[in-house]
Coordinates of C-alpha atoms in Angstrom, one line a residue:
X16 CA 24.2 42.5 28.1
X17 CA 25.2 39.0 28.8
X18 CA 22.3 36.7 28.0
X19 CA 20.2 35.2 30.9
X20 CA 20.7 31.9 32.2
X21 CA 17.9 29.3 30.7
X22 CA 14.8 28.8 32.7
X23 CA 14.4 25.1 34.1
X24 CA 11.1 24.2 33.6
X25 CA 11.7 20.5 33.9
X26 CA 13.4 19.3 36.4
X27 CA 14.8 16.1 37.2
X28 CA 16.1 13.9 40.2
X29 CA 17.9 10.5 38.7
X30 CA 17.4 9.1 42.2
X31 CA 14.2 9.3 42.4
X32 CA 11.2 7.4 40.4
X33 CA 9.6 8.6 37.1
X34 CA 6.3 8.9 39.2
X35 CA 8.1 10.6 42.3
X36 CA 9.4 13.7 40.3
X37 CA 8.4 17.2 40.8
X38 CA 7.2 17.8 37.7
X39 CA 4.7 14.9 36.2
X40 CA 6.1 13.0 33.4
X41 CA 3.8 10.9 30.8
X42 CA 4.8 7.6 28.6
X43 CA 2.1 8.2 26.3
X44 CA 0.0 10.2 23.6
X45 CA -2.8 12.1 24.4
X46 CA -4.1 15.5 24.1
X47 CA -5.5 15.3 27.4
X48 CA -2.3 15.3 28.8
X49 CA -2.6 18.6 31.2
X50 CA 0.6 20.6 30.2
X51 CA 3.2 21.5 33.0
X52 CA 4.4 24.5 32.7
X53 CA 4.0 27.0 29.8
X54 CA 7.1 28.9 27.6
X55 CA 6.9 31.9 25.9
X56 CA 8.1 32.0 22.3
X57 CA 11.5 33.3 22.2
X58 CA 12.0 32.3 25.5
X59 CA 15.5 30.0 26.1
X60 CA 14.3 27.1 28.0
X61 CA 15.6 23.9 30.2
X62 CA 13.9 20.6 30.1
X63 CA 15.7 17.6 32.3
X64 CA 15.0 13.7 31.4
X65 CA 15.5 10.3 32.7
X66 CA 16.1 7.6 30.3
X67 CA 13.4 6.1 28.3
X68 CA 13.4 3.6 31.4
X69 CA 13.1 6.0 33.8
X70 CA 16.3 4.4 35.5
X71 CA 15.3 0.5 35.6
X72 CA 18.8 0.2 33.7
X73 CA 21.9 0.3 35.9
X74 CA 25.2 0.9 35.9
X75 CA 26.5 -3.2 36.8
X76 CA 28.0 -6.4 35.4
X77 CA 24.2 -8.4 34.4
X78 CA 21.2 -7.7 31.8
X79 CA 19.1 -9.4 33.4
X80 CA 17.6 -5.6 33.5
X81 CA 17.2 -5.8 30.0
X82 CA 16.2 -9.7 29.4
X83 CA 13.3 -8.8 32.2
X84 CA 12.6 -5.1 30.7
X85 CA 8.7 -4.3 31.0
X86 CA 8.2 -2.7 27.4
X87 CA 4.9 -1.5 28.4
X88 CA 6.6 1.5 30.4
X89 CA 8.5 3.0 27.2
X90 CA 9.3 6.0 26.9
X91 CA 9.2 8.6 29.9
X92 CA 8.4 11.7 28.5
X93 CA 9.5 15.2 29.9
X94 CA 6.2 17.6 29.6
X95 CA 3.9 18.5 27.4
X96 CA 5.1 21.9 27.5
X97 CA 2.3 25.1 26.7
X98 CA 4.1 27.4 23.8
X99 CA 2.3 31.1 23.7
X100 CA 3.4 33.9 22.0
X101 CA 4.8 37.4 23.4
X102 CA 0.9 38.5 24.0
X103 CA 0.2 35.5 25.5
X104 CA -1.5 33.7 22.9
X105 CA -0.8 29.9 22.8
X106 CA 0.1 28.1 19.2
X107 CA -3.3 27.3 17.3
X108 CA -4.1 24.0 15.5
X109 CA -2.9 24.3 12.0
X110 CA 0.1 26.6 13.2
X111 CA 4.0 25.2 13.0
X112 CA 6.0 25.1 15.6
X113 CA 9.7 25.6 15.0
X114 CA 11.8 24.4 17.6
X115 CA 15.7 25.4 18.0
X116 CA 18.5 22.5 19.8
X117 CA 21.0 25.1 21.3
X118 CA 22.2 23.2 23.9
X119 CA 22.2 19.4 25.5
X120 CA 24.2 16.8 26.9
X121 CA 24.0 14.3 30.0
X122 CA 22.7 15.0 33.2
X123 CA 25.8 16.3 35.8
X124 CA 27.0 13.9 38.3
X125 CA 25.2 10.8 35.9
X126 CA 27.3 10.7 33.3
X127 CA 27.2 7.2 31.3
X128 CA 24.9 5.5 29.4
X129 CA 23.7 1.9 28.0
X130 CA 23.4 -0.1 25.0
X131 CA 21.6 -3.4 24.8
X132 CA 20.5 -6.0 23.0
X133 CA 16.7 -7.2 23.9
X134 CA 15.9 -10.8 24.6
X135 CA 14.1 -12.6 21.5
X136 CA 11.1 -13.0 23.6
X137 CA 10.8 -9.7 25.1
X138 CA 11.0 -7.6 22.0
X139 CA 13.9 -8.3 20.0
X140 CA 15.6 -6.9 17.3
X141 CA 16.1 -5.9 14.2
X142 CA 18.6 -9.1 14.1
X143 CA 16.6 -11.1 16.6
X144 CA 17.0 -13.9 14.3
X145 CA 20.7 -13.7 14.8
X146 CA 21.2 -12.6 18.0
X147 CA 18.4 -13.9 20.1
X148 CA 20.1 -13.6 24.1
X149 CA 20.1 -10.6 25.8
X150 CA 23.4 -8.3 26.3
X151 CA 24.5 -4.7 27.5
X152 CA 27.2 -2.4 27.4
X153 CA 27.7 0.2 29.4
X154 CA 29.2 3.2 28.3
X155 CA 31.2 6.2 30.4
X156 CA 31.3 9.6 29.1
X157 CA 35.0 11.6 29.2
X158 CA 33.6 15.1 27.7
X159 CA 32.3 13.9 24.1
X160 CA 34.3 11.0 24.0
X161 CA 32.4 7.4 25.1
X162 CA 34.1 4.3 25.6
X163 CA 32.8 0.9 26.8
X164 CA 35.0 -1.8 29.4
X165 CA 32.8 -4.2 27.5
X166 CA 33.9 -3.2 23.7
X167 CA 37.6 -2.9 24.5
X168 CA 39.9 -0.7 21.3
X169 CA 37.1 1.7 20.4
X170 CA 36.3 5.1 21.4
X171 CA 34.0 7.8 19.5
X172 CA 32.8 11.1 19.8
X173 CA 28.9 11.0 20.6
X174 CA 26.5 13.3 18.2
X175 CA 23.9 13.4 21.5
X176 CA 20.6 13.9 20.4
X177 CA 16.8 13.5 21.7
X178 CA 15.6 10.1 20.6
X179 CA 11.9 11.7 20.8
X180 CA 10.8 15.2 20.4
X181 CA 6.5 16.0 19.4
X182 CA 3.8 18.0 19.6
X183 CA 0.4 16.3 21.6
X184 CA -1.9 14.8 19.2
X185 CA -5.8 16.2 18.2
X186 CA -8.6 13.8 19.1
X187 CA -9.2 13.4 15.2
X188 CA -5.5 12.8 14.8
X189 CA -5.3 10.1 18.0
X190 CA -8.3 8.3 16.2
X191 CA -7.2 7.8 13.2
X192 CA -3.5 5.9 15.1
X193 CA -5.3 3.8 17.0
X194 CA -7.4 3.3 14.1
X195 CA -4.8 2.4 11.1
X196 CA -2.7 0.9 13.9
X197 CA -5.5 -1.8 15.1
X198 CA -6.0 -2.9 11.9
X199 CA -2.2 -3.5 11.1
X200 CA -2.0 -5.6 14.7
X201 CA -5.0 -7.7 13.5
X202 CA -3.2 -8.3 10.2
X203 CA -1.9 -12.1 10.2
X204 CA 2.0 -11.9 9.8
X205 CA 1.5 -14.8 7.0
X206 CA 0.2 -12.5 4.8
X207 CA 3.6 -9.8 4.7
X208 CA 4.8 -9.4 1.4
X209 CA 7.4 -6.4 2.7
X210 CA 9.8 -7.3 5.5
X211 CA 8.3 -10.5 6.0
X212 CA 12.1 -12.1 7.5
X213 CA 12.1 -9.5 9.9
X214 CA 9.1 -9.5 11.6
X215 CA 9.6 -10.7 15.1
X216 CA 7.5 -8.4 17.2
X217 CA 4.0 -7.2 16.9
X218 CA 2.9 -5.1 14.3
X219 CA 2.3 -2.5 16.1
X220 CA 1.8 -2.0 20.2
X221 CA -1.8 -0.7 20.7
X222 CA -3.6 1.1 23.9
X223 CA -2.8 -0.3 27.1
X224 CA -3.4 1.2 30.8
X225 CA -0.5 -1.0 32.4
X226 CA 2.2 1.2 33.7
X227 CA 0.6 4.3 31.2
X228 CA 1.7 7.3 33.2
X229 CA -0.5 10.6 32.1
X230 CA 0.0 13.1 34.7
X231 CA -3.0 12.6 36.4
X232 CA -4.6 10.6 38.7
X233 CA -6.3 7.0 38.4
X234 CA -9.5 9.3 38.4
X235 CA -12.4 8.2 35.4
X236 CA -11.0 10.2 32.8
X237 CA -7.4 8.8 33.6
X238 CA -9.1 5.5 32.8
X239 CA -10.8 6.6 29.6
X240 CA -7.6 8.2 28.4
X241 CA -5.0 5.1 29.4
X242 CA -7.5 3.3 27.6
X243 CA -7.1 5.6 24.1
X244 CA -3.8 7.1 24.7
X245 CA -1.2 6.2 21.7
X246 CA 1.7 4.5 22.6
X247 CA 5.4 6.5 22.2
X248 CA 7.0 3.8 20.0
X249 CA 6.7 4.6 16.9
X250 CA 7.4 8.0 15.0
X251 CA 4.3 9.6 13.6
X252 CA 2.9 12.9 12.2
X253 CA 3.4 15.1 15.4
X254 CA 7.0 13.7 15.4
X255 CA 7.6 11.6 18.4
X256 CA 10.6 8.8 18.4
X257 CA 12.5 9.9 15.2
X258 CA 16.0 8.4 16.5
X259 CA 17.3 11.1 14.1
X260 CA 21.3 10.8 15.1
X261 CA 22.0 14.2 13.6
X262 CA 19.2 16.0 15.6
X263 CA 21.6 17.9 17.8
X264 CA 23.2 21.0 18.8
X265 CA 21.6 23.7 16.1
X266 CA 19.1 21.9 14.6
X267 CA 16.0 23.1 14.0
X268 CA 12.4 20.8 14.4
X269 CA 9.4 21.7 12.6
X270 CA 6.6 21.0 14.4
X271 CA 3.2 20.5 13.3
X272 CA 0.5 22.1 15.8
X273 CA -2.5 19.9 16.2
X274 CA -3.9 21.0 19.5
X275 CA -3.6 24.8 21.2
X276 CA -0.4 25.1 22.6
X277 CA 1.2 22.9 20.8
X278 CA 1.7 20.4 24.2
X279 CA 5.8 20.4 23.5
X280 CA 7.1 17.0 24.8
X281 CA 10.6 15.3 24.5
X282 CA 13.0 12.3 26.0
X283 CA 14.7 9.4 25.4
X284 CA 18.0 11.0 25.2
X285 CA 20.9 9.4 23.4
X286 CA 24.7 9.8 23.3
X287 CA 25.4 8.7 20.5
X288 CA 23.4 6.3 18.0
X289 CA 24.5 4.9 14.5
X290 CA 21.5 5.5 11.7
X291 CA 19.0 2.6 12.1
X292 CA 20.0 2.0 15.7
X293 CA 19.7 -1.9 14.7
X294 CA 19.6 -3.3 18.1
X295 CA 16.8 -1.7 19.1
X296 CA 17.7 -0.3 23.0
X297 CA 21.0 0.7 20.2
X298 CA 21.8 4.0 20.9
X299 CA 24.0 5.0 24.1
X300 CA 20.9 5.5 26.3
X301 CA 21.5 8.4 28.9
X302 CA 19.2 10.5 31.1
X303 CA 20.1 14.1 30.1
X304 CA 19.1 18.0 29.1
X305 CA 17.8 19.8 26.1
X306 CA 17.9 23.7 26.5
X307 CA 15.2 24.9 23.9
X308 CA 14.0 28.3 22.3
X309 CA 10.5 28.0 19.9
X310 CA 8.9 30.1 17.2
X311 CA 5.5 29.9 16.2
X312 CA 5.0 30.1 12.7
X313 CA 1.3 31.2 12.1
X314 CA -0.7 28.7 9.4
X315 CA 2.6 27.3 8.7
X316 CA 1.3 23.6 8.3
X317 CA -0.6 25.1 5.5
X318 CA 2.1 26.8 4.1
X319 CA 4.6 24.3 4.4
X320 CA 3.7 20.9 5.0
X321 CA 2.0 19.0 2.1
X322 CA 0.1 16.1 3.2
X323 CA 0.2 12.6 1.7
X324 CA -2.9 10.8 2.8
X325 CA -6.8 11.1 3.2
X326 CA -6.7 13.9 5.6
X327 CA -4.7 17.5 6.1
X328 CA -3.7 15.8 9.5
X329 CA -1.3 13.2 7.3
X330 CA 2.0 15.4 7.6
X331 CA 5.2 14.9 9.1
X332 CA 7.7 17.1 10.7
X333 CA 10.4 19.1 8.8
X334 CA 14.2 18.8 10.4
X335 CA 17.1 21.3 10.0
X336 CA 20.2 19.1 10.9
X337 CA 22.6 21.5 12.6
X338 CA 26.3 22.4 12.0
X339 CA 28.1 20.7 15.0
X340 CA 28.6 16.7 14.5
X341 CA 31.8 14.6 14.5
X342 CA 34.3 14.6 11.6
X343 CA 35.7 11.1 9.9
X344 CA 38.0 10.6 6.5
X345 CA 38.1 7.5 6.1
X346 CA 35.5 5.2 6.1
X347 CA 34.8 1.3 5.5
X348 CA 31.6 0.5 3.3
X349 CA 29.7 -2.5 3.3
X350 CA 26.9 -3.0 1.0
X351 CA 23.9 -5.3 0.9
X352 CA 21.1 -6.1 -1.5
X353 CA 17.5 -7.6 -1.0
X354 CA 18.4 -10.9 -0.9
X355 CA 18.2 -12.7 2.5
X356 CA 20.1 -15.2 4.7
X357 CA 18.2 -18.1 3.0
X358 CA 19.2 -17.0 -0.5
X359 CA 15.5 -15.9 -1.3
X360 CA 14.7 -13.2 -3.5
X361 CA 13.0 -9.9 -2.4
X362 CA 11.7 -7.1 -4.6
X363 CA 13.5 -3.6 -4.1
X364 CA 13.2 -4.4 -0.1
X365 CA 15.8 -1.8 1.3
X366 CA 14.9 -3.1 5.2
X367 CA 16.3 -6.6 3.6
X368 CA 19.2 -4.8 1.8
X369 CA 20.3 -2.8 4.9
X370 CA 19.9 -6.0 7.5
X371 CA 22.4 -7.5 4.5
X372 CA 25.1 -4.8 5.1
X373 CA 24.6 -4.9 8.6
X374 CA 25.2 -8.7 9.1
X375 CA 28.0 -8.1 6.4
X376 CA 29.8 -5.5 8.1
X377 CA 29.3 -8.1 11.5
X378 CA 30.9 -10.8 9.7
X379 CA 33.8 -8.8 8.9
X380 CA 34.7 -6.6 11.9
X381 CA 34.4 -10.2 13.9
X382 CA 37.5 -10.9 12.2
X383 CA 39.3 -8.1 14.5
X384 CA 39.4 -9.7 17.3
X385 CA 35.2 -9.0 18.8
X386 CA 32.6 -11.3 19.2
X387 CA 29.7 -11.1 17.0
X388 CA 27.4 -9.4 19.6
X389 CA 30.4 -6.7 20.5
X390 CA 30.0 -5.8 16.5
X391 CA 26.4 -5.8 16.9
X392 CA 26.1 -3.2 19.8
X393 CA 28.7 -1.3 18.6
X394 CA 26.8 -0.5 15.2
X395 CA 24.2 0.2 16.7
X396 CA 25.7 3.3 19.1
X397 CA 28.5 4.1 16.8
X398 CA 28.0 7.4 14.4
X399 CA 27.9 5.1 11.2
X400 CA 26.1 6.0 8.4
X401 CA 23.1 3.8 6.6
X402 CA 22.2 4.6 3.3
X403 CA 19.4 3.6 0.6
X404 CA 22.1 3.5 -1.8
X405 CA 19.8 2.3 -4.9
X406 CA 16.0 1.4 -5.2
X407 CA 16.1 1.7 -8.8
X408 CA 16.9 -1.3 -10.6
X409 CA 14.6 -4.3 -9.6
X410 CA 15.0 -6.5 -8.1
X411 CA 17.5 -5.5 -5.9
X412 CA 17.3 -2.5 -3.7
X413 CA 20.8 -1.7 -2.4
X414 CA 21.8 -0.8 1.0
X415 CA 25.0 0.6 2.7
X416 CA 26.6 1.2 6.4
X417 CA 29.9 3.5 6.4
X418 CA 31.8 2.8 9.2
X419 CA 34.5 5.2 10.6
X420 CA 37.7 3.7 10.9
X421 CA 39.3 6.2 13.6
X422 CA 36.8 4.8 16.4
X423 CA 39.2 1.6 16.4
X424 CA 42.5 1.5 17.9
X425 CA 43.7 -1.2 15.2
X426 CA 43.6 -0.8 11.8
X427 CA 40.2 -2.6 10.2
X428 CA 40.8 -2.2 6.5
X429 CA 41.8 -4.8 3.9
X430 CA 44.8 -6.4 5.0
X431 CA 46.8 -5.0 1.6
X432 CA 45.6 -1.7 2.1
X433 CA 46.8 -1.0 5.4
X434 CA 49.5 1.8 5.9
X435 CA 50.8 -0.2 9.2
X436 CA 50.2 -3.5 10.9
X437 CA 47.6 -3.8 13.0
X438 CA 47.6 -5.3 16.9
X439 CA 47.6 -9.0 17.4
X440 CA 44.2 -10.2 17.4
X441 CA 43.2 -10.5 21.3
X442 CA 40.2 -12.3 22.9
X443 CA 38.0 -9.7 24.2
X444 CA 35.9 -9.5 27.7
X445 CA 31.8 -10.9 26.7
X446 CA 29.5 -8.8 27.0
X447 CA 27.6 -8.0 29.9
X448 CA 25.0 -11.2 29.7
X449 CA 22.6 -13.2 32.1
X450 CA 23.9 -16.6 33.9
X451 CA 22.1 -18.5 36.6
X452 CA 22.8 -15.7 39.0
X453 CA 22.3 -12.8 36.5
X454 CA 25.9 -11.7 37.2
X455 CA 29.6 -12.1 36.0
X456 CA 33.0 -12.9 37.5
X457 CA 34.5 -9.3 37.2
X458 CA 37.7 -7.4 37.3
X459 CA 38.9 -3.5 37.3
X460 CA 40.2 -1.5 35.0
X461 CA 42.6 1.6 35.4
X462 CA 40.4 4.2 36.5
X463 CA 39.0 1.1 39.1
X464 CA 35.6 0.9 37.2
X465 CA 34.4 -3.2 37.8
X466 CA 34.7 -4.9 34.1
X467 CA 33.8 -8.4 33.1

């Protein structure tokens, strides 16, 4: 018997606002957070979502939609989803929940997606310092190919992924975020001794009611909860935004269970997304699908997670990459170590080491022919490959970004190493950017999409 077609149980309608859907959506964490709909373990599951925007990104020639992004909004969330077993009986506190990728991709009739680089004083970068300005590229989707009017010579199979997959935290578990999290925003930035040349936004993005969307009401206890409710920036112990690029078709997510039922949530869908996604809005953005099937493993966090910190809540998720992702053989490396831009010594800092390869590899691939920001971007969306490469011998930690070489339709090695010449260098459309009028002069290409 053929098997049955997956049950929707989020749907979604791209022309529509985040707070007009049919089904709620949230932007934050709380275990308050009434669940939508509930899914029955075994059960092979739909859930539809917008982009982490919820669609304030579009498909035109400015970024002034990125340059006047409101980050308080981040990230629309499809769910929380109610897991129960066979009998019924939901996923207890202290239980695992496993959680199978067997199918996603972009949303039909929507298919294209963004990348961007955020404004130095609206949330910047992991380059900020560099590349201060806002920018975008759009990207358009030919099956799992993407290619970009705004990065002319390059085209890539995407790895799509969920940029944010987790489990609702406990009350215990929210306290002790907002707790540990307060106390790092109060810290003065003077007194960093790790990362100190790349701090450029706050330390961490506390509790805030504007634009928090919960699935309920502005009743009281929508007040008290926007009020407590964790922010979905960073990644955490019940998972959340993990931008793991390899989190695709087949992969398996262990869950931790911290409240009954689990409370199943996920978004912020990507196309494609190099490993750091350095620009911060870096991977190809995209409202999409995930079609699901979960397993509760009974007293699994006992069993399997092993807590590092005061507390049997400090765990993190285990992740079983899948078997479906692209295939390169030939690959340009660029290393960096913990030195920075100023020439000062840092000790074994592998965030300084890997911003090193990055703006290494920039400096290079500017060479071909693209403007610094096209190199930037493109990192950030490509599937390259960041490794801590050393942290062993002090002082230097050592960093490295392996770029595939096939996504270019000139040859990028070594001059002397190259099997056949390469295109003349050619000056290459700017990215999409803001001007006085937010918009630039453009053209069209082939298929009579409007370029720069």
């Amino acid at each position: 018997m053929a098997p049955l077609t997956p049950r929707l149980v989020v749907p979604i309608d791209v022309k529509k606002q985040p707070w007009e859907q049919k089904i709620p959506l949230h932007n934050r964490w709380h275990p308050d957070i009434p669940p939508v709909a509930d899914v029955t373990e075994g059960e092979l599951f739909r859930v539809e979502m917008v982009d982490w925007t919820g669609g304030r990104v579009r498909d035109d020639n400015s970024a002034d939609d990125i340059k006047f992004m409101d980050l308080t909004i981040t990230h629309y969330l499809s769910g929380p989803l109610r897991i129960v077993d066979t009998e019924g009986v939901p996923a207890s506190p202290g239980d695992l929940l496993a959680v199978e990728i067997c199918n996603l991709g972009p949303l039909p009739g929507d298919e294209w997606g963004y990348t961007a680089i955020f404004e130095r004083e609206n949330g910047g970068g992991f380059l900020t310092d560099h590349f201060p300005r806002a920018r975008k590229a759009i990207w358009y989707f030919e099956g799992i190919y993407a290619y970009s009017p705004q990065i002319p010579g390059v085209r890539f199979p995407g790895l799509t992924h969920p940029g944010i997959i987790g489990t609702a935290p406990s009350v215990e578990l929210l306290n002790i975020w907002n707790e540990r999290e307060k106390r790092l925003a109060e810290t003065s930035p003077e007194t960093l001794k790790v990362c100190e040349v790349l701090h450029q936004r706050p330390l961490a993005n506390l509790p805030t009611p504007e634009n928090c969307l919960l699935g309920k009401k502005g009743t009281t206890e929508w007040h008290k909860m926007a009020n407590e409710a964790a922010r979905t920036i960073p990644g955490r112990e019940n998972g959340g935004n993990c931008d793991i690029k390899n989190l695709s078709r087949g992969s398996k997510v262990y869950l931790p269970v911290f409240v009954e039922g689990a409370n199943l949530s996920t978004g912020d869908m990507h196309f494609s997304q190099g490993d750091g996604e350095v620009s911060f809005c870096g991977a190809i953005e995209m409202s999409g699908f995930l079609e699901l099937k979960c397993e509760i493993i009974r007293g699994g966090m006992k069993e399997y997670l092993i807590p590092v910190g005061p507390t049997p809540l400090h765990v993190n998720p285990i992740f079983e990459i899948g078997p479906v992702e692209p295939r390169f053989s030939e690959w340009l490396v660029f290393e960096g170590i913990s030195v920075d831009e100023s020439g000062k010594q840092h000790f074994l800092d592998a965030s300084v080491a890997y911003k090193r390869a990055v703006l290494n590899a920039i400096e290079y691939l500017s060479r071909f022919g693209y403007s610094k920001e096209q190199v930037y971007l493109l990192l950030s969306c490509c599937p390259c490959e960041g490794r801590i490469s050393g942290i062993v011998d002090s002082p230097n930690a050592v960093a490295t970004l392996a770029i595939p070489t096939a996504i270019f339709d000139q040859d990028i090695r070594p001059k002397h190493l190259r099997e056949r010449p390469g295109p003349k260098l050619i000056r290459l459309p700017d990215l999409l950017s803001c001007s006085n009028d937010g918009h630039l002069p453009v053209t069209q290409d082939q298929s009579g999409r409007s370029v720069p």
